[in-house]
XYZ file of C-alpha atoms in Angstrom:
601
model
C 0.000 0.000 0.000
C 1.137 3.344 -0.745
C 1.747 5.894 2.160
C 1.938 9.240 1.354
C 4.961 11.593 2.638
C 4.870 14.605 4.786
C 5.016 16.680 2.632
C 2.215 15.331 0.593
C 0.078 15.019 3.593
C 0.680 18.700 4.870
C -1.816 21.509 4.159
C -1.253 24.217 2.164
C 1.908 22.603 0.211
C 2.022 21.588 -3.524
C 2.218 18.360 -4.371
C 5.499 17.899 -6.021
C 5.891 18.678 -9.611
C 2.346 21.122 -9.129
C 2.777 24.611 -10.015
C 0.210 27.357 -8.462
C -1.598 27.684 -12.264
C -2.085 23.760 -12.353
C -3.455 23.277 -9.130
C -6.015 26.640 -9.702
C -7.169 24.467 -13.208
C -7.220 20.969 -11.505
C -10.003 22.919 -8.536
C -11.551 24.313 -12.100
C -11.852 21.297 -13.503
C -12.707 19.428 -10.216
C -15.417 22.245 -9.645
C -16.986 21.320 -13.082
C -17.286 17.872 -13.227
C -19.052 17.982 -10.082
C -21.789 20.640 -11.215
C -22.448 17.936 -14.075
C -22.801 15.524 -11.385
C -25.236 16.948 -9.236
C -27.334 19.939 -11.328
C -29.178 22.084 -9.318
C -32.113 23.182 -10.912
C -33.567 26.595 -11.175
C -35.599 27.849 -8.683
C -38.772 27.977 -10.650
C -38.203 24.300 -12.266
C -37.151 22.620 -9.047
C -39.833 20.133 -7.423
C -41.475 21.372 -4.347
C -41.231 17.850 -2.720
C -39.967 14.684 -3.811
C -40.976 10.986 -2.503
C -38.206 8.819 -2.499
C -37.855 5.019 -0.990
C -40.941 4.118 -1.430
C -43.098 1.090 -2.907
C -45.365 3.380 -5.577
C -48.549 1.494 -7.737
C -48.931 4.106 -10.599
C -51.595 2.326 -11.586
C -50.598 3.024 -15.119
C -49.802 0.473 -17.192
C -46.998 1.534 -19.263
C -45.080 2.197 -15.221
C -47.025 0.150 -12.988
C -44.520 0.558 -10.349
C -41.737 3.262 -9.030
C -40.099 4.313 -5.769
C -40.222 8.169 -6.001
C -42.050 11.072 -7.126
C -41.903 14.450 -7.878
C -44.262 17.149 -7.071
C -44.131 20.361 -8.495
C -47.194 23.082 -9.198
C -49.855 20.826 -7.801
C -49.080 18.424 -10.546
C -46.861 15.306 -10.601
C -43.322 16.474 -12.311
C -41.396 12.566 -12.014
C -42.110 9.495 -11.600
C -39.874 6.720 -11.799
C -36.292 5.510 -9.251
C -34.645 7.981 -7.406
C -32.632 8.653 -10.208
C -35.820 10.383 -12.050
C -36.310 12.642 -9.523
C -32.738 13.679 -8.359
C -32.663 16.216 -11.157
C -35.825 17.813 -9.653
C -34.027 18.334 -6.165
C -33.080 22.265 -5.317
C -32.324 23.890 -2.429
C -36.171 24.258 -1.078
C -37.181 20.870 -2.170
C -38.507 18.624 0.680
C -37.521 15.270 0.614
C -39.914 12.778 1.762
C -38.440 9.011 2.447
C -41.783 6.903 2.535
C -39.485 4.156 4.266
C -40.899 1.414 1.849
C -44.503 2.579 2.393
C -47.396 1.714 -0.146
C -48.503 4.938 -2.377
C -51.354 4.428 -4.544
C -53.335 7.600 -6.309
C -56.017 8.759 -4.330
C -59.468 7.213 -3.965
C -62.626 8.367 -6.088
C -65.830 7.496 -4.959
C -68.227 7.416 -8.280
C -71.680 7.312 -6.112
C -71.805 9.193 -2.600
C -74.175 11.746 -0.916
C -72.435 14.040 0.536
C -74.983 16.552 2.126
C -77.526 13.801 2.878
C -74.879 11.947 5.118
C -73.238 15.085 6.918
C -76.584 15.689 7.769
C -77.430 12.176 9.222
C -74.192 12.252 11.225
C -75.033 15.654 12.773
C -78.496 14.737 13.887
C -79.811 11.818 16.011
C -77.959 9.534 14.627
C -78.290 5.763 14.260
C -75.493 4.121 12.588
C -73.816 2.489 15.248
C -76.872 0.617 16.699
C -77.016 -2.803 15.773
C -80.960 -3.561 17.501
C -84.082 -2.515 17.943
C -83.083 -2.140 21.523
C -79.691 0.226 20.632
C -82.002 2.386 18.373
C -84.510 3.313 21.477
C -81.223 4.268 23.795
C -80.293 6.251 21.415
C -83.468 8.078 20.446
C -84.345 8.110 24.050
C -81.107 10.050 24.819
C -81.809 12.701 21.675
C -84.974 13.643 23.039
C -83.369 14.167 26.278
C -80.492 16.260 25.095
C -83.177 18.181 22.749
C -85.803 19.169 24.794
C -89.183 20.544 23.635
C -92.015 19.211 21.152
C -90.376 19.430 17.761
C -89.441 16.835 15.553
C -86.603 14.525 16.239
C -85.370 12.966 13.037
C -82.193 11.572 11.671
C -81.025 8.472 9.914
C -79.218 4.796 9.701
C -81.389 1.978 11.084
C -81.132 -1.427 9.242
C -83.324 -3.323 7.755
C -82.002 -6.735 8.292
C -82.753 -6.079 12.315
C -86.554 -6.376 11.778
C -87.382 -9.714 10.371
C -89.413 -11.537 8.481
C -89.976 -8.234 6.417
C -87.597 -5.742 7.329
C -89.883 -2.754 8.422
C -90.110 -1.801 11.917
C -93.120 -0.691 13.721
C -94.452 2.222 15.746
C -94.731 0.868 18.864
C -91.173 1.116 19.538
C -91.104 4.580 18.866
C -93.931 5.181 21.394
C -92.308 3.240 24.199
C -89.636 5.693 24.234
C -91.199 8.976 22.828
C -94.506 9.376 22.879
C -95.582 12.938 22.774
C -93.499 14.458 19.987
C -93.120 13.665 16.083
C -90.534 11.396 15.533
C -88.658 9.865 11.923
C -85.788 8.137 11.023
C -84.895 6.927 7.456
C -83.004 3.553 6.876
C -79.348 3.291 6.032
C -80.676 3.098 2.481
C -83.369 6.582 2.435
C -85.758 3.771 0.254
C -87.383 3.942 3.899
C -88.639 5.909 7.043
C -90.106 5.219 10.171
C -92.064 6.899 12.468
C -94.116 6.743 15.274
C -97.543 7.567 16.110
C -97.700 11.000 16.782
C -95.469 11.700 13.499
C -98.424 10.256 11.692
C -100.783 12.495 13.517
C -99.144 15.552 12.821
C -98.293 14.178 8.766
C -102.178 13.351 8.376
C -101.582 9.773 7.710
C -104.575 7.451 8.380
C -105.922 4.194 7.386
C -107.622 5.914 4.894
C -104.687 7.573 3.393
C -103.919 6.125 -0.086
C -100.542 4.865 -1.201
C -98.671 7.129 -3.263
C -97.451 5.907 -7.112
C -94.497 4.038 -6.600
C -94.943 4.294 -2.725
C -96.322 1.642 -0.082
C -97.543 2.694 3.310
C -96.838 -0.419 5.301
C -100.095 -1.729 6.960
C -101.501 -3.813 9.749
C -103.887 -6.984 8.976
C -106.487 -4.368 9.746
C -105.553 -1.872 6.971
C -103.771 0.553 9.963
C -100.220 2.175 9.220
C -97.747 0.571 11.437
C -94.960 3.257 11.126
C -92.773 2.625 8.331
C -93.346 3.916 4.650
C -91.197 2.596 1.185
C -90.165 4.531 -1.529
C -91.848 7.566 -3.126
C -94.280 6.934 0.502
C -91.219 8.478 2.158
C -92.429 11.942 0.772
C -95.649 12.067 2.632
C -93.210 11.908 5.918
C -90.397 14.109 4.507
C -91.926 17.210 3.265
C -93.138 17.203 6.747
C -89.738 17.974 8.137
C -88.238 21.404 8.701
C -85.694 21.921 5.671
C -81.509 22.236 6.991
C -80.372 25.636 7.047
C -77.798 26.833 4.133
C -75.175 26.913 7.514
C -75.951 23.303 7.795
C -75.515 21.864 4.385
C -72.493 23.451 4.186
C -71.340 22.421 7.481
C -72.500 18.974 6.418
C -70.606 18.817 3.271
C -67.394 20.424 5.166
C -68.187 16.764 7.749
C -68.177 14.826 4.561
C -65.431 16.388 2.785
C -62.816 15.696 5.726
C -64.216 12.307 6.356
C -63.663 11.748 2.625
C -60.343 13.076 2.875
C -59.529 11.055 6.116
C -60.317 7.817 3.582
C -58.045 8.465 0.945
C -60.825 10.070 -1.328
C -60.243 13.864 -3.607
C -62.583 13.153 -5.966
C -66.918 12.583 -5.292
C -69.971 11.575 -8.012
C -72.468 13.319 -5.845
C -74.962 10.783 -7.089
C -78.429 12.944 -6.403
C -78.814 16.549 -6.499
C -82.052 18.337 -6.732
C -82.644 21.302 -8.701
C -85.895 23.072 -6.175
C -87.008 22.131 -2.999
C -89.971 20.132 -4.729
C -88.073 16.701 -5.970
C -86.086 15.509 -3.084
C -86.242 11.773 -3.250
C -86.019 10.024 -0.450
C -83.841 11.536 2.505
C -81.774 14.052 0.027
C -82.513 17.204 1.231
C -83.088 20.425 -1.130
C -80.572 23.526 -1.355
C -77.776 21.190 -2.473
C -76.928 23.305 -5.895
C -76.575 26.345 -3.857
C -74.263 24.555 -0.994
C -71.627 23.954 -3.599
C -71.501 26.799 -5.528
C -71.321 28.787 -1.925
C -68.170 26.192 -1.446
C -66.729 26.374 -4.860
C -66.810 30.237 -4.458
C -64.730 30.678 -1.289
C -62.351 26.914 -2.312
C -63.278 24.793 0.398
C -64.648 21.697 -1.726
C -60.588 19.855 -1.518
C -61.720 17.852 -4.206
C -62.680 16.756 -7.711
C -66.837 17.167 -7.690
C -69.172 16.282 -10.185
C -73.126 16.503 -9.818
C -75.956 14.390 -11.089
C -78.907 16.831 -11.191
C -82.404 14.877 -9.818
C -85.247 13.988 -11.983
C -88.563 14.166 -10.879
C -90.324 11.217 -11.108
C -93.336 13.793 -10.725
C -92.975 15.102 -14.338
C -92.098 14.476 -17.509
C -89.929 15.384 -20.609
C -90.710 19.405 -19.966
C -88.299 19.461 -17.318
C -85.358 18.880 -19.786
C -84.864 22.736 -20.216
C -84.969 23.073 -16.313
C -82.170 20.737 -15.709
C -80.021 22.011 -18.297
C -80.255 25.729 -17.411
C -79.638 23.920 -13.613
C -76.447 22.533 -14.801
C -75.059 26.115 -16.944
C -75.591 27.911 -13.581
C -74.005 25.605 -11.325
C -70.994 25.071 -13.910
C -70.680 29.315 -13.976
C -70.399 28.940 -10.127
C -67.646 26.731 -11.038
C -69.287 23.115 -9.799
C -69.527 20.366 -13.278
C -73.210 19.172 -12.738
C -73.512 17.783 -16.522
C -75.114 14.018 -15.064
C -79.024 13.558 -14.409
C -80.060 10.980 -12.072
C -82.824 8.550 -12.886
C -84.083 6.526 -9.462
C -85.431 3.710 -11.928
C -86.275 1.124 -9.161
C -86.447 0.473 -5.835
C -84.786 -2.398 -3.400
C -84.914 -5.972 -3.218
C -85.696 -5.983 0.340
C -88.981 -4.685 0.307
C -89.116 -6.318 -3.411
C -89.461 -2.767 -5.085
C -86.623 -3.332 -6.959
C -87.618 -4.702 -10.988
C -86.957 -8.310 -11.507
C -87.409 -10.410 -15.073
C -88.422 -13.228 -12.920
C -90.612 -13.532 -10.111
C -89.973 -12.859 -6.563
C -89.526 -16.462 -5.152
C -91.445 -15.352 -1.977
C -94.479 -13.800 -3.901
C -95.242 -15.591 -7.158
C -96.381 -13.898 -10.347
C -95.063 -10.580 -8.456
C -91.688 -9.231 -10.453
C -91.630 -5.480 -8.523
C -92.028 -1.836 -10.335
C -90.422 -0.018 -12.766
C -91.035 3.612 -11.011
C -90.454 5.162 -14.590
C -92.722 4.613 -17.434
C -89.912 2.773 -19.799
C -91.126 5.197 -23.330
C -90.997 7.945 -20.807
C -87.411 7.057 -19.955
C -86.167 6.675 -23.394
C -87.754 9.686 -24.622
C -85.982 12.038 -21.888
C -82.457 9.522 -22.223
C -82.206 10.288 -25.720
C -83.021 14.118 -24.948
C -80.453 14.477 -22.277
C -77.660 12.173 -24.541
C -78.605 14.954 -27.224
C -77.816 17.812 -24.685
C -74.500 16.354 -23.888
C -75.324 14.601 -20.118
C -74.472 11.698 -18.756
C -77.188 9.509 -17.662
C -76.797 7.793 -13.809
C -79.927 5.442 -13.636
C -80.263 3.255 -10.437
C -80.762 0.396 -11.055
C -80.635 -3.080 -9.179
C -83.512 -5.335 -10.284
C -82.203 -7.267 -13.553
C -85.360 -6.265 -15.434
C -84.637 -2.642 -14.238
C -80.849 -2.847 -15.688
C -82.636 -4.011 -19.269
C -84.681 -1.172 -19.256
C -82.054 1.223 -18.438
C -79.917 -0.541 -21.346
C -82.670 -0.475 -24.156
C -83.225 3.553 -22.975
C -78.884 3.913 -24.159
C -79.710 2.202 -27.176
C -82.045 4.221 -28.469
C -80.539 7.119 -27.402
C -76.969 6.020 -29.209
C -79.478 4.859 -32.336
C -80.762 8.405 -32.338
C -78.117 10.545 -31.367
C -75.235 8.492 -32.729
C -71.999 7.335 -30.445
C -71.292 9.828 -27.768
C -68.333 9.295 -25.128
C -70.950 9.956 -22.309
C -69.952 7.339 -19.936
C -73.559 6.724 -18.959
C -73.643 5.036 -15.631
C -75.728 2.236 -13.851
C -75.601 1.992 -10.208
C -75.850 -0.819 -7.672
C -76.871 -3.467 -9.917
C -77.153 -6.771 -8.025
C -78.210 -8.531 -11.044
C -77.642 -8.648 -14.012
C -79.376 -11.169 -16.819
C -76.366 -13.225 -19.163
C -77.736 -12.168 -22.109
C -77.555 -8.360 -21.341
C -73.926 -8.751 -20.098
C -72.473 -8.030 -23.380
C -74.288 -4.895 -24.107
C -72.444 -2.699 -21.487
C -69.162 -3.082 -23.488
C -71.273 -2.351 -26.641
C -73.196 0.680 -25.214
C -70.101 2.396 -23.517
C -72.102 1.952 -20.156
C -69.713 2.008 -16.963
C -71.642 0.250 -13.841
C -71.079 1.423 -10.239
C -70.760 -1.036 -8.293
C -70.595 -0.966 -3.900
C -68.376 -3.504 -2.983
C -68.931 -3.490 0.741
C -72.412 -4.768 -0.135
C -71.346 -7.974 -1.597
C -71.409 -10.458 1.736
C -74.099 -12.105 3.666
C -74.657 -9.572 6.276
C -78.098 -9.535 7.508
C -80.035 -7.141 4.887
C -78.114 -9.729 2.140
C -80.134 -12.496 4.466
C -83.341 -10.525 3.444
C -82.644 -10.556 -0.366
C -81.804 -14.059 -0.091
C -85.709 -14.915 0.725
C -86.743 -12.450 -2.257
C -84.621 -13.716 -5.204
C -83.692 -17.569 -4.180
C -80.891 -19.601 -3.786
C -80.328 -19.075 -7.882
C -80.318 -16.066 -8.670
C -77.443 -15.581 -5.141
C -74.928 -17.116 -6.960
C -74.539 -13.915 -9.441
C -75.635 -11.278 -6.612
C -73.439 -8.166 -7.721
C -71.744 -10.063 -10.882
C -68.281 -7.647 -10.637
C -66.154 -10.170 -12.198
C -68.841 -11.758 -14.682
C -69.010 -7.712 -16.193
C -64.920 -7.508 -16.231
C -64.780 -11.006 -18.262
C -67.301 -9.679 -20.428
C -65.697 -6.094 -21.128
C -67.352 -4.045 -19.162
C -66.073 -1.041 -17.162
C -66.662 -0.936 -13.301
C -65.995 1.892 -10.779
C -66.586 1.741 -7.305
C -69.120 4.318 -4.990
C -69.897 3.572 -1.654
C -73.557 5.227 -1.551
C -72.164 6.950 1.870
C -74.087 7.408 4.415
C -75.867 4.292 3.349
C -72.506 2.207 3.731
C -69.123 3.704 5.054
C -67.411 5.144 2.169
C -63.949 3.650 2.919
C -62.430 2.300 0.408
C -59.864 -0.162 1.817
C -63.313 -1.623 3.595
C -65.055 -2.069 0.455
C -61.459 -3.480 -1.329
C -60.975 -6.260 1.393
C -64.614 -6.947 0.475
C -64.108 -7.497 -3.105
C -61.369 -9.785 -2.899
C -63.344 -11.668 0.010
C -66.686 -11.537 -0.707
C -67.160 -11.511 3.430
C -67.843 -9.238 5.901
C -64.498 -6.932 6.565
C -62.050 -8.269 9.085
C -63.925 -12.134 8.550
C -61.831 -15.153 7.816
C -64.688 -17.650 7.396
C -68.221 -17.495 6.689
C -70.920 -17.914 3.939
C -69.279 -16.485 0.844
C -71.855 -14.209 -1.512
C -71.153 -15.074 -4.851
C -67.477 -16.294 -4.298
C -66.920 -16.788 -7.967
C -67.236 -12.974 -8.662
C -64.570 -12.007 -6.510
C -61.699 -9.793 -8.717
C -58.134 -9.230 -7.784
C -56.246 -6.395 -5.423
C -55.412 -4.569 -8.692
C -58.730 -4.593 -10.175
C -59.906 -3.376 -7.074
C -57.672 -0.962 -6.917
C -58.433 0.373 -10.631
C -62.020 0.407 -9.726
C -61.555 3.220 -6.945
C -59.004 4.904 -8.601
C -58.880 4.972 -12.907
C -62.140 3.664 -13.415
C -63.952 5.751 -11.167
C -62.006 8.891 -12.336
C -63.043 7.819 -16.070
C -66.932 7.614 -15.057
C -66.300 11.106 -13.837
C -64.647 12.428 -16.933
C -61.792 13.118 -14.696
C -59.134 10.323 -15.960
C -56.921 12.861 -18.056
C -56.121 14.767 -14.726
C -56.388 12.365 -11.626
C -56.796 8.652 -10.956
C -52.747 6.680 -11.913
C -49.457 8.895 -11.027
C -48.386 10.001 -14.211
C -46.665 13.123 -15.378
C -48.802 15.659 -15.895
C -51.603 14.944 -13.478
C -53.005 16.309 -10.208
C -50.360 15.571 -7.630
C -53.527 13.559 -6.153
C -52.046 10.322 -4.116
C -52.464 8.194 -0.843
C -49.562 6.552 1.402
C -50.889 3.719 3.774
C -49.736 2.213 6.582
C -49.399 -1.384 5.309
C -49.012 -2.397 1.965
C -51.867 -4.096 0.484
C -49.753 -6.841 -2.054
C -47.838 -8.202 0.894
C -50.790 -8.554 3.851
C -53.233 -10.825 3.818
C -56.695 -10.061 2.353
C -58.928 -10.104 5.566
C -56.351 -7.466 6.921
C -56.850 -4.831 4.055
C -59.791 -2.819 5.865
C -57.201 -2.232 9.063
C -55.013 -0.568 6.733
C -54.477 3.390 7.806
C -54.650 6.427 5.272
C -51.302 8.382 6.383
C -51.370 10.613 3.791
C -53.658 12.479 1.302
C -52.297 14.486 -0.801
C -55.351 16.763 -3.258
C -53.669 18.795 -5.830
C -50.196 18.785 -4.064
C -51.697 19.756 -0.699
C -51.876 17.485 2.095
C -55.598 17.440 3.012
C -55.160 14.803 5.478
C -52.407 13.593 7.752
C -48.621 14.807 7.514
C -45.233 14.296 5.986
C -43.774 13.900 8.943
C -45.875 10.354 9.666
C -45.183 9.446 6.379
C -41.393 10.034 6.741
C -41.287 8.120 10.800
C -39.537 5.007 10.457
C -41.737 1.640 9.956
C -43.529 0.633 13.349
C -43.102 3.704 15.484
């Protein structure tokens, strides 16, 4: 080994042979070849923050995969290895090391209701009760902490708690509060229930008729026992006193951040309406104007599209009313080009449309709640006007109907990229599976539904054994072609999507190992899954050019979890945590510095 001498060692002397001028162009030279090295970038081209170390799903198939990222504008400047991004690195760059954490883009959910569920969480609220007996303690305790005669009202009671039939009566309303109106819808809004001074002070006797498309649930004596389905719902609803505009937006503000908190920048708010005289169900009026107010002062966080109610009420003459709806709302900066057909009801209550009969009531197939030449008509009138049709539908006869309306609408109008969409869907007939690759037609599917909880235990008596084995046919519409994006239908179901991922990969209840599978043979994979919250449901949106895969050029719109999904085992995907969420380059939930703590601290 070489040593070197003094006076080679010694500062400030030459080497020997060196000569001032040759040293000065050796520090030149060394100077040089280290700028080429390391380039720093110019202020204004330098990446605001860069993700390094980490395990990235692009969700793009041309770069599936990476470990860093670049961030720059709002919009994603690199993707790639570490080398991609170094380039992008200045002097005010923050470097994030994810420490081998999972980043996926951020969620979209393609069918939520975002006012209608801050709402239900803000007043008496029933979610977390799980029997008849939870739902009086907690009604009990409402009335007590809001004194005086008015209504007490407010949302989430289950269906699949009141057997044989799912509708719960009266009497346990009066047991608890008998002196003051009282309604709650189900988890679903298809239904409310009441007790018996609520139908006092609503009018509703034995002589009261049922509504079109409504059913007042009755007594063998003919007398109303409480609980009303469908367009029925109305007579209880228009009875309430409408939220203030402070509470809508404070209720989209709750549902925003709780979004947020999931993973999710971009909402399908799946039913809007246009007056106070159409709301359907538990949707309450003054939506429109709750955005725009929102929009106006940037609160929304968040890619937001609107599908404007129609009114079962009228017909084809409301066409101009929706679409001068939509030009204001888009001048107030909120998209709203969608219209929202309720074209069925639920299979629960069997007022959802079926081909077949319902195997508990023969020669009984349920509703259509729109006349079918009535829904073609204002289909191919809306396609014409540039919307995009959003038609629930979950009754097999229901999701013909909605099909043959986006035929003649395409046979009219000629092919349109519209995206129509179908939501819910639980069946689906063979023969019409083909016709949603022909037709365009992307279906919205909830995959937290599909397992035998208890309302699934309910359907099972409706539809048989048979038709079971297909109950929300995900993977029978992939084999065929078809798109799918995912919407949880929030507040009806929680609009997490890791919950409703473990789902579709398990087809059980989330956290369950073992069980009665729904359907097991429709089950799709983690990366399917994954497309369905993210690409998929930003293309049903019209939003896939900006958001939805981490590519160059798009929103800087991504998630980091606390586990990564390919490496745990299914059951455990719903206990994953959302660190991180970034919306437009902004964190809008959690911080860098969680992201950036070493694994398992």
């Amino acid at each position: 080994m070489h040593s070197m001498s003094k006076s080679e060692r010694a500062p400030g002397r030459l080497a020997r042979g060196m000569t001032p001028r040759l040293v000065a162009l050796a520090i030149v030279a060394l100077a040089t070849a280290c700028s080429k090295q390391t380039p720093q970038p110019a202020a204004e081209s330098a990446a605001e923050l860069v993700f390094k170390n980490g395990t990235i799903y692009t969700v793009d198939a041309s770069k599936p995969t990476a470990t860093s990222i670049a961030v720059r504008g709002g919009k994603i400047a690199a993707v790639g290895a570490d080398a991609d991004t170094a380039a992008l690195i200045g002097a005010q760059t923050k470097i994030v090391d994810l420490q081998g954490r999972l980043m996926l883009p951020a969620f979209h959910d393609a069918h939520t209701h975002p006012v209608w569920g801050g709402l239900s969480h803000a007043g008496c609220n029933l979610y977390d009760g799980n029997s008849p007996e939870d739902y009086q303690k907690i009604i009990a305790k409402c009335a007590t902490d809001e004194p005086g005669d008015g209504w007490i009202y407010g949302s989430g009671w289950k269906d699949g708690l009141f057997p044989p039939d799912g509708v719960p009566d009266k009497k346990l309303l009066d047991a608890v509060v008998p002196n003051r109106p009282v309604a709650f819808t189900n988890v679903g809004g298809h239904g409310i229930w009441v007790n018996s001074k609520a139908l006092e002070v609503a009018g509703i006797t034995r002589d009261t008729q049922d509504p079109p498309n409504g059913r007042i649930d009755r007594d063998k004596k003919g007398e109303p026992i409480g609980s009303f389905q469908e367009a029925a719902v109305e007579l209880i609803v228009k009875k309430l006193p409408p939220p203030s505009d402070k509470a809508r937006e404070q209720a989209l503000g709750y549902a925003r951040d709780y979004f947020n908190s999931n993973g999710i920048v971009g909402w399908h708010d799946a039913l809007v309406p246009i007056s106070g005289d159409e709301p359907g169900q538990a949707i309450p009026p003054g939506v429109p104007q709750t955005y725009a107010a929102m929009a106006k002062n940037g609160t929304l966080k968040g890619h937001v599209r609107l599908a404007l109610a129609w009114d079962k009420k009228r017909g084809v003459e409301q066409v101009p009313d929706l679409i001068a709806a939509a030009e204001k709302l888009a001048a107030a900066g909120v998209p709203a080009r969608s219209v929202k057909f309720l074209l069925d009801g639920v299979p629960a209550q069997r007022t959802a449309a079926l081909i077949e009969p319902y195997s508990d009531m023969p020669g009984f197939k349920g509703d259509l709640h729109i006349d079918p030449a009535v829904l073609k008509d204002a289909v191919t009138r809306l396609d014409a006007a540039d919307f995009q049709i959003h038609i629930h539908a979950i009754g097999d006869q229901a999701v013909r109907t909605a099909l043959d309306s986006f035929a003649a609408a395409r046979e009219k109008n000629g092919a349109k990229d519209h995206r129509h969409l179908l939501s819910h869907v639980n069946l689906i007939s063979k023969d019409d599976l083909p016709r949603f690759k022909d037709l365009g037609v992307v279906v919205i599917f909830q995959p937290l539904w599909a397992c035998m909880d208890d309302y699934m235990v309910l359907v099972r008596d409706r539809v048989g054994p048979a038709r079971m084995e297909h109950m929300y046919p995900v993977r029978s519409l992939l084999n065929a072609g078809g798109r799918v994006a995912y919407g949880s239908d929030w507040p009806v179901a929680s609009a997490n999507p890791l919950e409703g991922i473990e789902v579709a990969l398990t087809r059980l209840a989330p956290g369950s190992t073992d069980g009665e599978l729904l359907a097991p043979e429709e089950r799709v994979t983690l990366q399917q899954a994954i497309e369905s919250y993210t690409i998929d449901s930003a293309y049903a949106m019209h939003l896939e050019d900006r958001s939805g895969s981490l590519v160059v050029g798009k929103s800087a719109d991504l998630v980091v979890l606390d586990h990564d999904l390919f490496k745990i085992p299914a059951n455990q995907i719903a206990s994953t945590k959302v660190l991180l969420t970034m919306f437009a380059g902004a964190a809008v939930h959690g911080d860098l510095n969680a992201v950036s703590a070493p694994v398992g601290e």
